[in-house]
CSV table of C-alpha atoms and ligand atoms in Angstrom, one decimal:
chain,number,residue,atom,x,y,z
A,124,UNK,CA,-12.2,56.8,-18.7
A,125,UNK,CA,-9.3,56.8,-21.0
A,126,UNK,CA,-6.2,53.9,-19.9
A,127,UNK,CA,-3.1,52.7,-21.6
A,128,UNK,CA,-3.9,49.7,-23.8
A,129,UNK,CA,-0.8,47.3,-24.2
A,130,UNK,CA,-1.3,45.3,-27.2
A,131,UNK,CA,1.0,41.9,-27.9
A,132,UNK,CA,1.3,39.6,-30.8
A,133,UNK,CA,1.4,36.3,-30.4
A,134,UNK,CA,1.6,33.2,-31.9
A,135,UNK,CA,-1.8,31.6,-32.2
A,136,UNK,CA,-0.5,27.7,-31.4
A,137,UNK,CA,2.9,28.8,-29.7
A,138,UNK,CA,2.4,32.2,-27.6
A,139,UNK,CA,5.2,33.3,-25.8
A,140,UNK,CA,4.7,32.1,-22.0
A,141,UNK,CA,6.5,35.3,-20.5
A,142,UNK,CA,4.0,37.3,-22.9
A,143,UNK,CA,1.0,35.4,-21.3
A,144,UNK,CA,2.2,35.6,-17.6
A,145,UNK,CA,2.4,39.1,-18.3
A,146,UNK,CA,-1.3,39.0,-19.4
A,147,UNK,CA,-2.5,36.4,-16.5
A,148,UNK,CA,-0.9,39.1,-13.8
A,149,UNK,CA,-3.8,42.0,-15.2
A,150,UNK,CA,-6.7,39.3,-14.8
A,151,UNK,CA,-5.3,38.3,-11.4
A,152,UNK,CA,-5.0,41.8,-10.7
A,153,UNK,CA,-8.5,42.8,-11.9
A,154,UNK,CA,-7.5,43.9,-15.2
A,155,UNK,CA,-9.5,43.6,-18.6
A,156,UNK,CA,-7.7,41.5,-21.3
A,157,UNK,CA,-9.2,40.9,-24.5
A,158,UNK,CA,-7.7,37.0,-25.9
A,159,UNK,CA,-8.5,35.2,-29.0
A,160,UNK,CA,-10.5,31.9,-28.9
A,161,UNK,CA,-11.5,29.9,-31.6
A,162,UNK,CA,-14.9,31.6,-31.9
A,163,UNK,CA,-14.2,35.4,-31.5
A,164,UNK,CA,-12.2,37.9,-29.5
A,165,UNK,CA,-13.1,37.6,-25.8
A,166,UNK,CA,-13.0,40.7,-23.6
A,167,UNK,CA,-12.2,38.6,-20.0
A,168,UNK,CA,-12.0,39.5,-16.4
A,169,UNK,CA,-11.3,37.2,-13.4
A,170,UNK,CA,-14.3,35.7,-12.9
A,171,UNK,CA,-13.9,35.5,-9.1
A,172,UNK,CA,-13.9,39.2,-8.8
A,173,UNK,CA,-17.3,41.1,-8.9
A,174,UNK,CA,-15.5,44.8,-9.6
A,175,UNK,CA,-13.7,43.5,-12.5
A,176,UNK,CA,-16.3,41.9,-13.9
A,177,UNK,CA,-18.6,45.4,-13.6
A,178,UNK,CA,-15.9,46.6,-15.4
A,179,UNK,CA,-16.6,44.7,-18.4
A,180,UNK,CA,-20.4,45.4,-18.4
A,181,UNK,CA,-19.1,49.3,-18.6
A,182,UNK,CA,-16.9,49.6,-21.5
A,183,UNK,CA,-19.0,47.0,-23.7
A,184,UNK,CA,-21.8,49.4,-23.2
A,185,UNK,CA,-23.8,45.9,-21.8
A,186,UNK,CA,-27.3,46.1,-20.1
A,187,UNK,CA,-26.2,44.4,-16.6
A,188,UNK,CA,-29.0,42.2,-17.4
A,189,UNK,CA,-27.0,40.0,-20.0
A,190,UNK,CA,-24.6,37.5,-18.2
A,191,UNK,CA,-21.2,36.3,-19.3
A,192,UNK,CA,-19.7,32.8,-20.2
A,193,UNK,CA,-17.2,31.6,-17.7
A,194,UNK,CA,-14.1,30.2,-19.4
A,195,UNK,CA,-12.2,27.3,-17.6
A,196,UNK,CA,-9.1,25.5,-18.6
A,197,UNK,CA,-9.9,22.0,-17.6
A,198,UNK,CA,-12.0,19.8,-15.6
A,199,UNK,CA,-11.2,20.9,-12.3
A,200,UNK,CA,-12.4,24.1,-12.8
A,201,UNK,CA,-15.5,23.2,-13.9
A,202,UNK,CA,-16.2,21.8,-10.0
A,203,UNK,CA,-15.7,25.1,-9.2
A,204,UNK,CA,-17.5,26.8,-11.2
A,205,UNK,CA,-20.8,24.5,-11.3
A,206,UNK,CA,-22.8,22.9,-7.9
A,207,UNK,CA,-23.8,19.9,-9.5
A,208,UNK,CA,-23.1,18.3,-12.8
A,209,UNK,CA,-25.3,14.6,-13.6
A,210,UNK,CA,-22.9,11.9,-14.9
A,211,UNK,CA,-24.6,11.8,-18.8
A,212,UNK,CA,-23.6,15.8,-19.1
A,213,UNK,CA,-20.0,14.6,-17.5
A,214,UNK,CA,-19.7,12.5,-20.2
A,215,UNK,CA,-20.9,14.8,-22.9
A,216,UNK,CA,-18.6,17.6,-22.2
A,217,UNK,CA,-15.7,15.2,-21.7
A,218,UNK,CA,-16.3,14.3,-25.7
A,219,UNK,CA,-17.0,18.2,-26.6
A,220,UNK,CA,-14.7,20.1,-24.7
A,221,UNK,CA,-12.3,22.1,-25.2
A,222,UNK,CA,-14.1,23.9,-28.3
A,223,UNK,CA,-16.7,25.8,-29.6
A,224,UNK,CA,-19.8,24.6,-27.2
A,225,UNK,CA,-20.7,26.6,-24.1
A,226,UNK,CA,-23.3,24.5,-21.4
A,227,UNK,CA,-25.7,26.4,-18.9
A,228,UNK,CA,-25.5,24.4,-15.6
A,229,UNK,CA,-26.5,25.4,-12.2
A,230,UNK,CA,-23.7,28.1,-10.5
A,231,UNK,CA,-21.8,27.6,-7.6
A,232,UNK,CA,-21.8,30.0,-5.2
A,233,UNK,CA,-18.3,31.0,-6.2
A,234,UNK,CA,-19.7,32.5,-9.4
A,235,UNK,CA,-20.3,36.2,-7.8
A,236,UNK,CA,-24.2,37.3,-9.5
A,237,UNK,CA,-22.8,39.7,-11.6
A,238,UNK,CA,-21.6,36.9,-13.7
A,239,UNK,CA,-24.8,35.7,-14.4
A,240,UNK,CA,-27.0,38.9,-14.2
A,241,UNK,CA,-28.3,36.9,-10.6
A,242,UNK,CA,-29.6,33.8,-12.5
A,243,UNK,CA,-29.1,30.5,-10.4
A,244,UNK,CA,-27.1,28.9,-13.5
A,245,UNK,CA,-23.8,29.9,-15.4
A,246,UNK,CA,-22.6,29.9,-19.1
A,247,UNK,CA,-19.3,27.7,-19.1
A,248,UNK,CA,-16.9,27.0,-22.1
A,249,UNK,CA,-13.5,25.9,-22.3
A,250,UNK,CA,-12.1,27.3,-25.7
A,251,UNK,CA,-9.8,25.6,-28.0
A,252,UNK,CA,-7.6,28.1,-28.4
A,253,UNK,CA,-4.0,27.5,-27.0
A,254,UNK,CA,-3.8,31.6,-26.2
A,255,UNK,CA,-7.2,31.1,-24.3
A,256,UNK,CA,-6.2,28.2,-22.4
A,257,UNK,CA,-3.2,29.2,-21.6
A,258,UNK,CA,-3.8,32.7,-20.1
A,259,UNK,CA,-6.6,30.3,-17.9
A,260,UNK,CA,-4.0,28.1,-16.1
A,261,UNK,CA,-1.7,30.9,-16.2
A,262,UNK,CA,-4.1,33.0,-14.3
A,263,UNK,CA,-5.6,30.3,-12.1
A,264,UNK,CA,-8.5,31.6,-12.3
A,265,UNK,CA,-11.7,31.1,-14.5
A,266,UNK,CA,-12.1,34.2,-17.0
A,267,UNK,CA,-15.8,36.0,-17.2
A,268,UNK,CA,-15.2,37.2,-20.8
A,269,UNK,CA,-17.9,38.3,-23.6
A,270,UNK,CA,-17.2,38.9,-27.6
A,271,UNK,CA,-14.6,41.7,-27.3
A,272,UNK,CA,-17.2,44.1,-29.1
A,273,UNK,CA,-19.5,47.1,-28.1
A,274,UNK,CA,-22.5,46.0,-27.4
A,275,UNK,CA,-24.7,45.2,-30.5
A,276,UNK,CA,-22.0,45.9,-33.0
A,277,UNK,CA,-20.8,41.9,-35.3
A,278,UNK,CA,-18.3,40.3,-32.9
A,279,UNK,CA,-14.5,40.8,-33.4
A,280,UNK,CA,-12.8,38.0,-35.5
A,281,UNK,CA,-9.4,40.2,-35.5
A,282,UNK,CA,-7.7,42.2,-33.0
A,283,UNK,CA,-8.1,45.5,-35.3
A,284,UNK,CA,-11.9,44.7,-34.9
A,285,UNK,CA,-11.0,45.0,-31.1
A,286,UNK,CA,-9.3,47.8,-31.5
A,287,UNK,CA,-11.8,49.5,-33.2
A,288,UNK,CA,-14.4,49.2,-30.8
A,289,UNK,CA,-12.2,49.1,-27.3
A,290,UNK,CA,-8.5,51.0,-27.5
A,291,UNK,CA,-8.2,52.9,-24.3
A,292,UNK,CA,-10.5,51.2,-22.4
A,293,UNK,CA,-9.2,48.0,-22.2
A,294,UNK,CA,-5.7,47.0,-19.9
A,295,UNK,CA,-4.1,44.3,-22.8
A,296,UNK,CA,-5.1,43.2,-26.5
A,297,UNK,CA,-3.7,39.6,-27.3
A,298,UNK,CA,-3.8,40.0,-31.2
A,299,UNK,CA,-3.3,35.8,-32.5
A,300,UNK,CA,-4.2,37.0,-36.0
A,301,UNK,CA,-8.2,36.0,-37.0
A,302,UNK,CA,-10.3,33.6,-34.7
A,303,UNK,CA,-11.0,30.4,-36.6
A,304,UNK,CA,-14.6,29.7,-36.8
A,305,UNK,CA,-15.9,33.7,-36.4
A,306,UNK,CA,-19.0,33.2,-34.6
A,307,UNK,CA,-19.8,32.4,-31.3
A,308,UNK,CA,-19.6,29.4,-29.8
A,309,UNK,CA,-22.8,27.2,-29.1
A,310,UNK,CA,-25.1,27.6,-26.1
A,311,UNK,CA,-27.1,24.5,-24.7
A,312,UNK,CA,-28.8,24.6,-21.8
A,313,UNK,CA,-28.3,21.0,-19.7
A,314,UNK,CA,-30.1,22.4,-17.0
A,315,UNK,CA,-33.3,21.6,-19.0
A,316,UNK,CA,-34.3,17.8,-20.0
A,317,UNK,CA,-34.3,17.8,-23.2
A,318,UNK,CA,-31.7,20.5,-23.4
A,319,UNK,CA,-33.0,23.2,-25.2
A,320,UNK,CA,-30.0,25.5,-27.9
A,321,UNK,CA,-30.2,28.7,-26.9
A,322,UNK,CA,-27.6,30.0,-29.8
A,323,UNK,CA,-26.3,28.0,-32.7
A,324,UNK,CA,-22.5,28.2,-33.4
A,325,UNK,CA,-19.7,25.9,-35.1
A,326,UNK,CA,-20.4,23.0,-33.2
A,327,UNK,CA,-23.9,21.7,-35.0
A,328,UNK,CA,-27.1,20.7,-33.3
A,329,UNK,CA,-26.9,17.9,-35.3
A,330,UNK,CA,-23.7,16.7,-34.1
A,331,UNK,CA,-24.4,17.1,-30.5
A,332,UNK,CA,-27.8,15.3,-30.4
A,333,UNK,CA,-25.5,12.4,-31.8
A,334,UNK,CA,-23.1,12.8,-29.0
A,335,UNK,CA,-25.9,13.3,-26.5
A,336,UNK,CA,-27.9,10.3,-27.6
A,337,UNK,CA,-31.1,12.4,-26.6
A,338,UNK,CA,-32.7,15.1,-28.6
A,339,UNK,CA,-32.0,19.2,-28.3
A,340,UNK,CA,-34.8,21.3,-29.1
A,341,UNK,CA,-34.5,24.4,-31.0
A,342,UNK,CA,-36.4,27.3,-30.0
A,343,UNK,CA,-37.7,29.4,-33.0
A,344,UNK,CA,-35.3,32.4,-31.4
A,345,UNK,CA,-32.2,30.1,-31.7
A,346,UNK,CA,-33.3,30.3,-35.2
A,347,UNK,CA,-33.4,33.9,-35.1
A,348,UNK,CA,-37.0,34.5,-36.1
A,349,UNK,CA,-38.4,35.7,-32.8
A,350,UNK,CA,-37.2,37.3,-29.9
A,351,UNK,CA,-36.1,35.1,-26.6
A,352,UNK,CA,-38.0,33.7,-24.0
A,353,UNK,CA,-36.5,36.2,-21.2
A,354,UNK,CA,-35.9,33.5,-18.8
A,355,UNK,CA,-34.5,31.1,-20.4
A,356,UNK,CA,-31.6,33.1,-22.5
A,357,UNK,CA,-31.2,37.0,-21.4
A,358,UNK,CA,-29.2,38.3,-23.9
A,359,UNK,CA,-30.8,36.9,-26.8
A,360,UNK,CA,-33.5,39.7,-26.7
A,361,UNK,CA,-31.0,42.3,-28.0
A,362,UNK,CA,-30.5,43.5,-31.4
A,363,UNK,CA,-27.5,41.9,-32.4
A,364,UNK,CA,-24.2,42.6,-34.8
A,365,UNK,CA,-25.8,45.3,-36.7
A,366,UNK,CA,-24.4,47.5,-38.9
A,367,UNK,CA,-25.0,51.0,-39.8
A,368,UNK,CA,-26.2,50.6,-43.4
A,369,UNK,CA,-29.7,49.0,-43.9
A,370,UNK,CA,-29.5,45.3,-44.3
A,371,UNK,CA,-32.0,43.3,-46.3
A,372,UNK,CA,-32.1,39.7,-46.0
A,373,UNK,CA,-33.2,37.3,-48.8
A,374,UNK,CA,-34.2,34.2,-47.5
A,375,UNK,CA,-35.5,31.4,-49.6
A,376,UNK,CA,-38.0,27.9,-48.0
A,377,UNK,CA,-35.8,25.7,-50.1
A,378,UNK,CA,-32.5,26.2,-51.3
A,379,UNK,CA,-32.0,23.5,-53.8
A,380,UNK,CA,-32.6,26.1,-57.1
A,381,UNK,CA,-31.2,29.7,-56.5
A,382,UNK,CA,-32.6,31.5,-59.0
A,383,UNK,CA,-35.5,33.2,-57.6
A,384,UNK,CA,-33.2,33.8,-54.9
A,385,UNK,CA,-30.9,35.8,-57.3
A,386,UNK,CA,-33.7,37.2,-59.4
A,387,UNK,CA,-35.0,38.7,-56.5
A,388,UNK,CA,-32.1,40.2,-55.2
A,389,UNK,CA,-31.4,41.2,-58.5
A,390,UNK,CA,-35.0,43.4,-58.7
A,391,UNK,CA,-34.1,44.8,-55.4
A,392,UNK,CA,-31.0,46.1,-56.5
A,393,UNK,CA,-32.1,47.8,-59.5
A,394,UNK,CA,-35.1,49.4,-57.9
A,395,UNK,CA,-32.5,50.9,-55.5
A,396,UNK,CA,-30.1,51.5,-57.6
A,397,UNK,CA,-32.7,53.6,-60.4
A,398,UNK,CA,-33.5,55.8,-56.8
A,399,UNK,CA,-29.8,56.5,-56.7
A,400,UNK,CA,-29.1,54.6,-54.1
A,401,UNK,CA,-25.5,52.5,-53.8
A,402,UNK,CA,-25.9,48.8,-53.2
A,403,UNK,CA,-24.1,45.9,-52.0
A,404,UNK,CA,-24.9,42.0,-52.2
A,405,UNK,CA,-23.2,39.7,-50.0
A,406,UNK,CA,-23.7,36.7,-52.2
A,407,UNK,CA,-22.6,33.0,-51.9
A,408,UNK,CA,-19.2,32.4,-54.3
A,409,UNK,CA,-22.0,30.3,-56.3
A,410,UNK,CA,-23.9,33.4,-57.3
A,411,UNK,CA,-21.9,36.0,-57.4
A,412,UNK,CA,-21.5,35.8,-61.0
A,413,UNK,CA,-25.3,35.9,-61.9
A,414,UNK,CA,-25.0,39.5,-59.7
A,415,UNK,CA,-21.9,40.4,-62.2
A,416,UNK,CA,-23.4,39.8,-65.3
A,417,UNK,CA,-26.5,41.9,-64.3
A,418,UNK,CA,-25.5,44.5,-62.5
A,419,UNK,CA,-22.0,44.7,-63.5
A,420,UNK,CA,-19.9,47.7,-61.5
A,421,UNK,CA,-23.4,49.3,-60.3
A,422,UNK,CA,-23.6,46.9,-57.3
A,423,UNK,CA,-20.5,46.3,-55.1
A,424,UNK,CA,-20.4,42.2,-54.5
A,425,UNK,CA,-18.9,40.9,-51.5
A,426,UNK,CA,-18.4,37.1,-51.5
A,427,UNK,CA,-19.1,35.6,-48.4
A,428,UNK,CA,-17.7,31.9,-49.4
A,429,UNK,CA,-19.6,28.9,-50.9
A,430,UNK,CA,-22.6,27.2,-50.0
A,431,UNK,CA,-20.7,23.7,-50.4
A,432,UNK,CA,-18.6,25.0,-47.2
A,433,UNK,CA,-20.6,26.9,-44.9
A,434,UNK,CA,-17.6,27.3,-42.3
A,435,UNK,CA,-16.5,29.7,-44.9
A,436,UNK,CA,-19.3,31.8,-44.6
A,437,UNK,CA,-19.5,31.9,-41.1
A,438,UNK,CA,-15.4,33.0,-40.6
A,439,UNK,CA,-16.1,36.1,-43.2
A,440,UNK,CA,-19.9,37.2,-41.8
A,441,UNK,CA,-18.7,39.4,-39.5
A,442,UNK,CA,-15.8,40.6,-40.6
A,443,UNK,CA,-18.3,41.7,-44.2
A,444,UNK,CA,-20.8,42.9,-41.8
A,445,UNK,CA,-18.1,45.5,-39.9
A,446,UNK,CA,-16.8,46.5,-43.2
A,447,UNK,CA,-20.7,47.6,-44.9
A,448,UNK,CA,-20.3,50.6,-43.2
A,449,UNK,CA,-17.0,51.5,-44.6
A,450,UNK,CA,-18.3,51.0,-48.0
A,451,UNK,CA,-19.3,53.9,-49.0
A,452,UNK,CA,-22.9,52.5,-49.7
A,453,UNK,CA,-26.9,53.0,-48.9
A,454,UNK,CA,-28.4,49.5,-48.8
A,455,UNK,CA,-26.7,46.2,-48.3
A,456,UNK,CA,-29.0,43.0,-49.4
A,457,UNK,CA,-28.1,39.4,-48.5
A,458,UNK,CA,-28.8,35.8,-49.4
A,459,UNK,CA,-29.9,33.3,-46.9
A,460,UNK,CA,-28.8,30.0,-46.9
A,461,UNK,CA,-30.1,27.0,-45.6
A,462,UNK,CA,-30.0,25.9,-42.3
A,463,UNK,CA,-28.3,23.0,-41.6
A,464,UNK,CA,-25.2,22.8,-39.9
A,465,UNK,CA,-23.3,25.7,-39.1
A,466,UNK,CA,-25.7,27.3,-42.0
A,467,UNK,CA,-28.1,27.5,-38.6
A,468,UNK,CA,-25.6,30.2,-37.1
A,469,UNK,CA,-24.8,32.1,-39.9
A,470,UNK,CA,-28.6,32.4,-40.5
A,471,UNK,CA,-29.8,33.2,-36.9
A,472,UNK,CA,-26.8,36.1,-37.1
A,473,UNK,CA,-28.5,37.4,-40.7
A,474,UNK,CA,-31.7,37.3,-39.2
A,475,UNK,CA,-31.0,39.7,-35.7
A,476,UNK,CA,-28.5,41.8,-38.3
A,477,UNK,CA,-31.0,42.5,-40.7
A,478,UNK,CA,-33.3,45.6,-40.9
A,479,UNK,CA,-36.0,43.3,-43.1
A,480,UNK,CA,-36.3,39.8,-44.1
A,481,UNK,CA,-37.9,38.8,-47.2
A,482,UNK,CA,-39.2,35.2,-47.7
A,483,UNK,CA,-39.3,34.0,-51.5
A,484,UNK,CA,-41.4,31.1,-52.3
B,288,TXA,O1,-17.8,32.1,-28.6
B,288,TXA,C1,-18.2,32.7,-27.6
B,288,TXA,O2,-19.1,32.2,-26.9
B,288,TXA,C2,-17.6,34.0,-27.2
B,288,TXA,C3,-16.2,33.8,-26.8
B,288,TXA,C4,-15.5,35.0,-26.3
B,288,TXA,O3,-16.1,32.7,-25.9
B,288,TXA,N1,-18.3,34.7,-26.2
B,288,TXA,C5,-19.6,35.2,-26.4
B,288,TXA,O4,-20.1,35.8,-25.3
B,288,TXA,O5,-20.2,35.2,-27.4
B,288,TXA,P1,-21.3,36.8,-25.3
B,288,TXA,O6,-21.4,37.4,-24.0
B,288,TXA,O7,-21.2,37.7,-26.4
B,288,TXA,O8,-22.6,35.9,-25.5
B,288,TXA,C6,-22.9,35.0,-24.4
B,288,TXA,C7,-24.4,34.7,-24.5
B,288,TXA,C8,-25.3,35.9,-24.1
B,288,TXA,O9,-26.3,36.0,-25.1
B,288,TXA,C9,-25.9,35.5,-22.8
B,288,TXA,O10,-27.2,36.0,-22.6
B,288,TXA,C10,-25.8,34.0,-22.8
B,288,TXA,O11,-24.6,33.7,-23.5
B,288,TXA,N2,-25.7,33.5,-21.4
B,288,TXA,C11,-24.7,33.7,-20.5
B,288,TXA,N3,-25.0,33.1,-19.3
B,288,TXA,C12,-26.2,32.5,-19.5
B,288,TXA,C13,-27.1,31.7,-18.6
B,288,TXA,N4,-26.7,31.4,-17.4
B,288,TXA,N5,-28.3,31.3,-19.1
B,288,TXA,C14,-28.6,31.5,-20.4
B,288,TXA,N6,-27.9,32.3,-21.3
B,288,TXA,C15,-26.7,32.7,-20.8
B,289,MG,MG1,-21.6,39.0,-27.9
């Protein structure tokens, strides 16, 4: 079904309030409105209301299986929104929130299943973003809202990302310019002692075990490398963010010399290349120019940012990942990087984007 979609611009730290009210009267009303946070695009629905929440499951193309992350606007809402909450993850989410960490707690029976795919416990966030939090309190209601994508395509980081993949299906865009951080937020399950990540974001694992005072275990599909335990994190079974053109990832056990990292990439692409084929590297800033003087204009390069700031990887990985297929190319090969930090998200998105992963000793 085709719809009229109303786009406004806003101002990311100062949106317009009458602009927003505007916005809060489609959730309240059962609309779809898709609202920048600091991670990605959001495509939200009242969270209260089971037929606007199918709604979303519809135009993202999302198997119903897959819940959503409730966003709230402050403390009160998460009573609402959770049945119990022990004083140590009280405290935790007090130091955390708002930003880019979503917790799994047990639901409340205000939470309607088709939130949470019928699951006993709900996804909660609240964002950072001054759009996102306002259009909450504005709506006065918590907002059911997944990455403003089709399902399996990167996540949008822009609203012409957004438009791409949802004009006409969609009530209102909120375009704030690009999302800050570019991939998801953090999951941690605090149902589970220890908690356990079920998808790494901006907010390290690392950090929050500090916080916590207690340790977080990382399952090897947080890490990308197998698929999810079905139970304990739905969605994370699903081929993810991938484009259309083949993706090979390059993926070194130690990341302290490059160079068979490069020299391997560089092999690959000349093997391709001498079958005819049109390549692209997404390289770190660091080796870009190794890729340059080898393969010169026969490769397109795509920096991603530099390895000394892995935050700049992560905002332009899924923006580079969306543009591939507009390339004009065959084969896109990547380098990994090392996984610490937020260098554990941008790896765990490689690895469920990639058609292959090699492993270089
Ligand atoms: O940064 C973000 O988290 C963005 C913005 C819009 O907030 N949202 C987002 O939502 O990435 P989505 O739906 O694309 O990813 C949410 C993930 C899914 O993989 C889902 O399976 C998982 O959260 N999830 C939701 N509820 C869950 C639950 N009760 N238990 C375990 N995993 C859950
Ligand atoms: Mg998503």
């Amino acid at each position: 079904m085709v719809k009229t979609t109303k786009i406004f611009k806003v101002n990311a730290e100062s949106p317009n309030e009458e602009v927003i009210e505007v916005c809060a009267r489609y959730i309240r009303e059962g609309g779809l409105v898709v609202f920048p946070t600091e991670t990605v695009y959001g495509l939200g629905a009242n969270a209260y209301n089971p037929n606007a929440v199918k709604k979303i499951f519809i135009v993202k193309q999302r198997p119903m299986d897959n819940p959503l992350i409730v966003h709230i606007a402050g403390f009160k809402q998460l009573y609402e929104v959770v049945s119990s909450i022990p004083a140590w993850v009280k405290d935790f989410l007090v130091k955390v929130w708002p930003g880019p960490l979503t917790a799994v707690l047990p639901k409340s029976k205000r939470i309607p299943g088709e939130v949470t795919a019928g699951l006993d416990t709900v996804a909660v966030r609240m964002p950072l973003h001054p759009v996102a939090l306002k259009l909450i309190e504005k709506s006065g209601v918590p907002i059911a809202a997944p990455s403003a994508n089709i399902s399996g395509r990167p996540s949008p980081t822009t609203a012409q990302h957004v438009i791409e993949d949802l004009w006409g299906k969609v009530d209102v865009i909120i375009d704030a310019g690009e999302t800050i951080f570019g991939v998801e937020s953090t999951i941690i399950d605090l149902t589970r002692e220890p908690p356990v990540l079920l998808r790494p974001g901006p907010y390290p694992v690392e950090k929050l075990r500090e916080i916590l005072g207690k340790n977080i275990i990382i399952p090897e599909f947080a890490r990308g490398l197998s698929e999810a335990d079905k139970a304990l994190s739905p969605g994370m079974k699903y081929r993810h963010y991938a484009p259309r053109t083949p993706l090979i990832l390059v993926e070194l056990k130690d990341y302290t010399d490059l160079s068979a990292l490069t020299l391997k990439i560089i092999e690959l692409a000349e093997e391709n290349i001498s079958k005819g084929k049109r390549v692209a590297i997404l390289s770190s800033s660091e080796t870009a120019k190794m890729y340059l003087k080898h393969l010169g204009k026969r490769a397109k390069i795509v920096v991603l940012g530099s390895r000394n700031n892995m935050y700049s990887v992560a905002k332009n990985l899924f923006k580079a990942l969306r543009d591939l297929d507009k390339l004009n190319i065959d084969i896109a090969l990547v380098e990994g990087f090392e996984e610490k930090g937020v260098g554990l998200a941008v790896m765990n998105r490689l690895r469920k984007a990639s058609t292959k992963i090699i492993v270089v000793d």
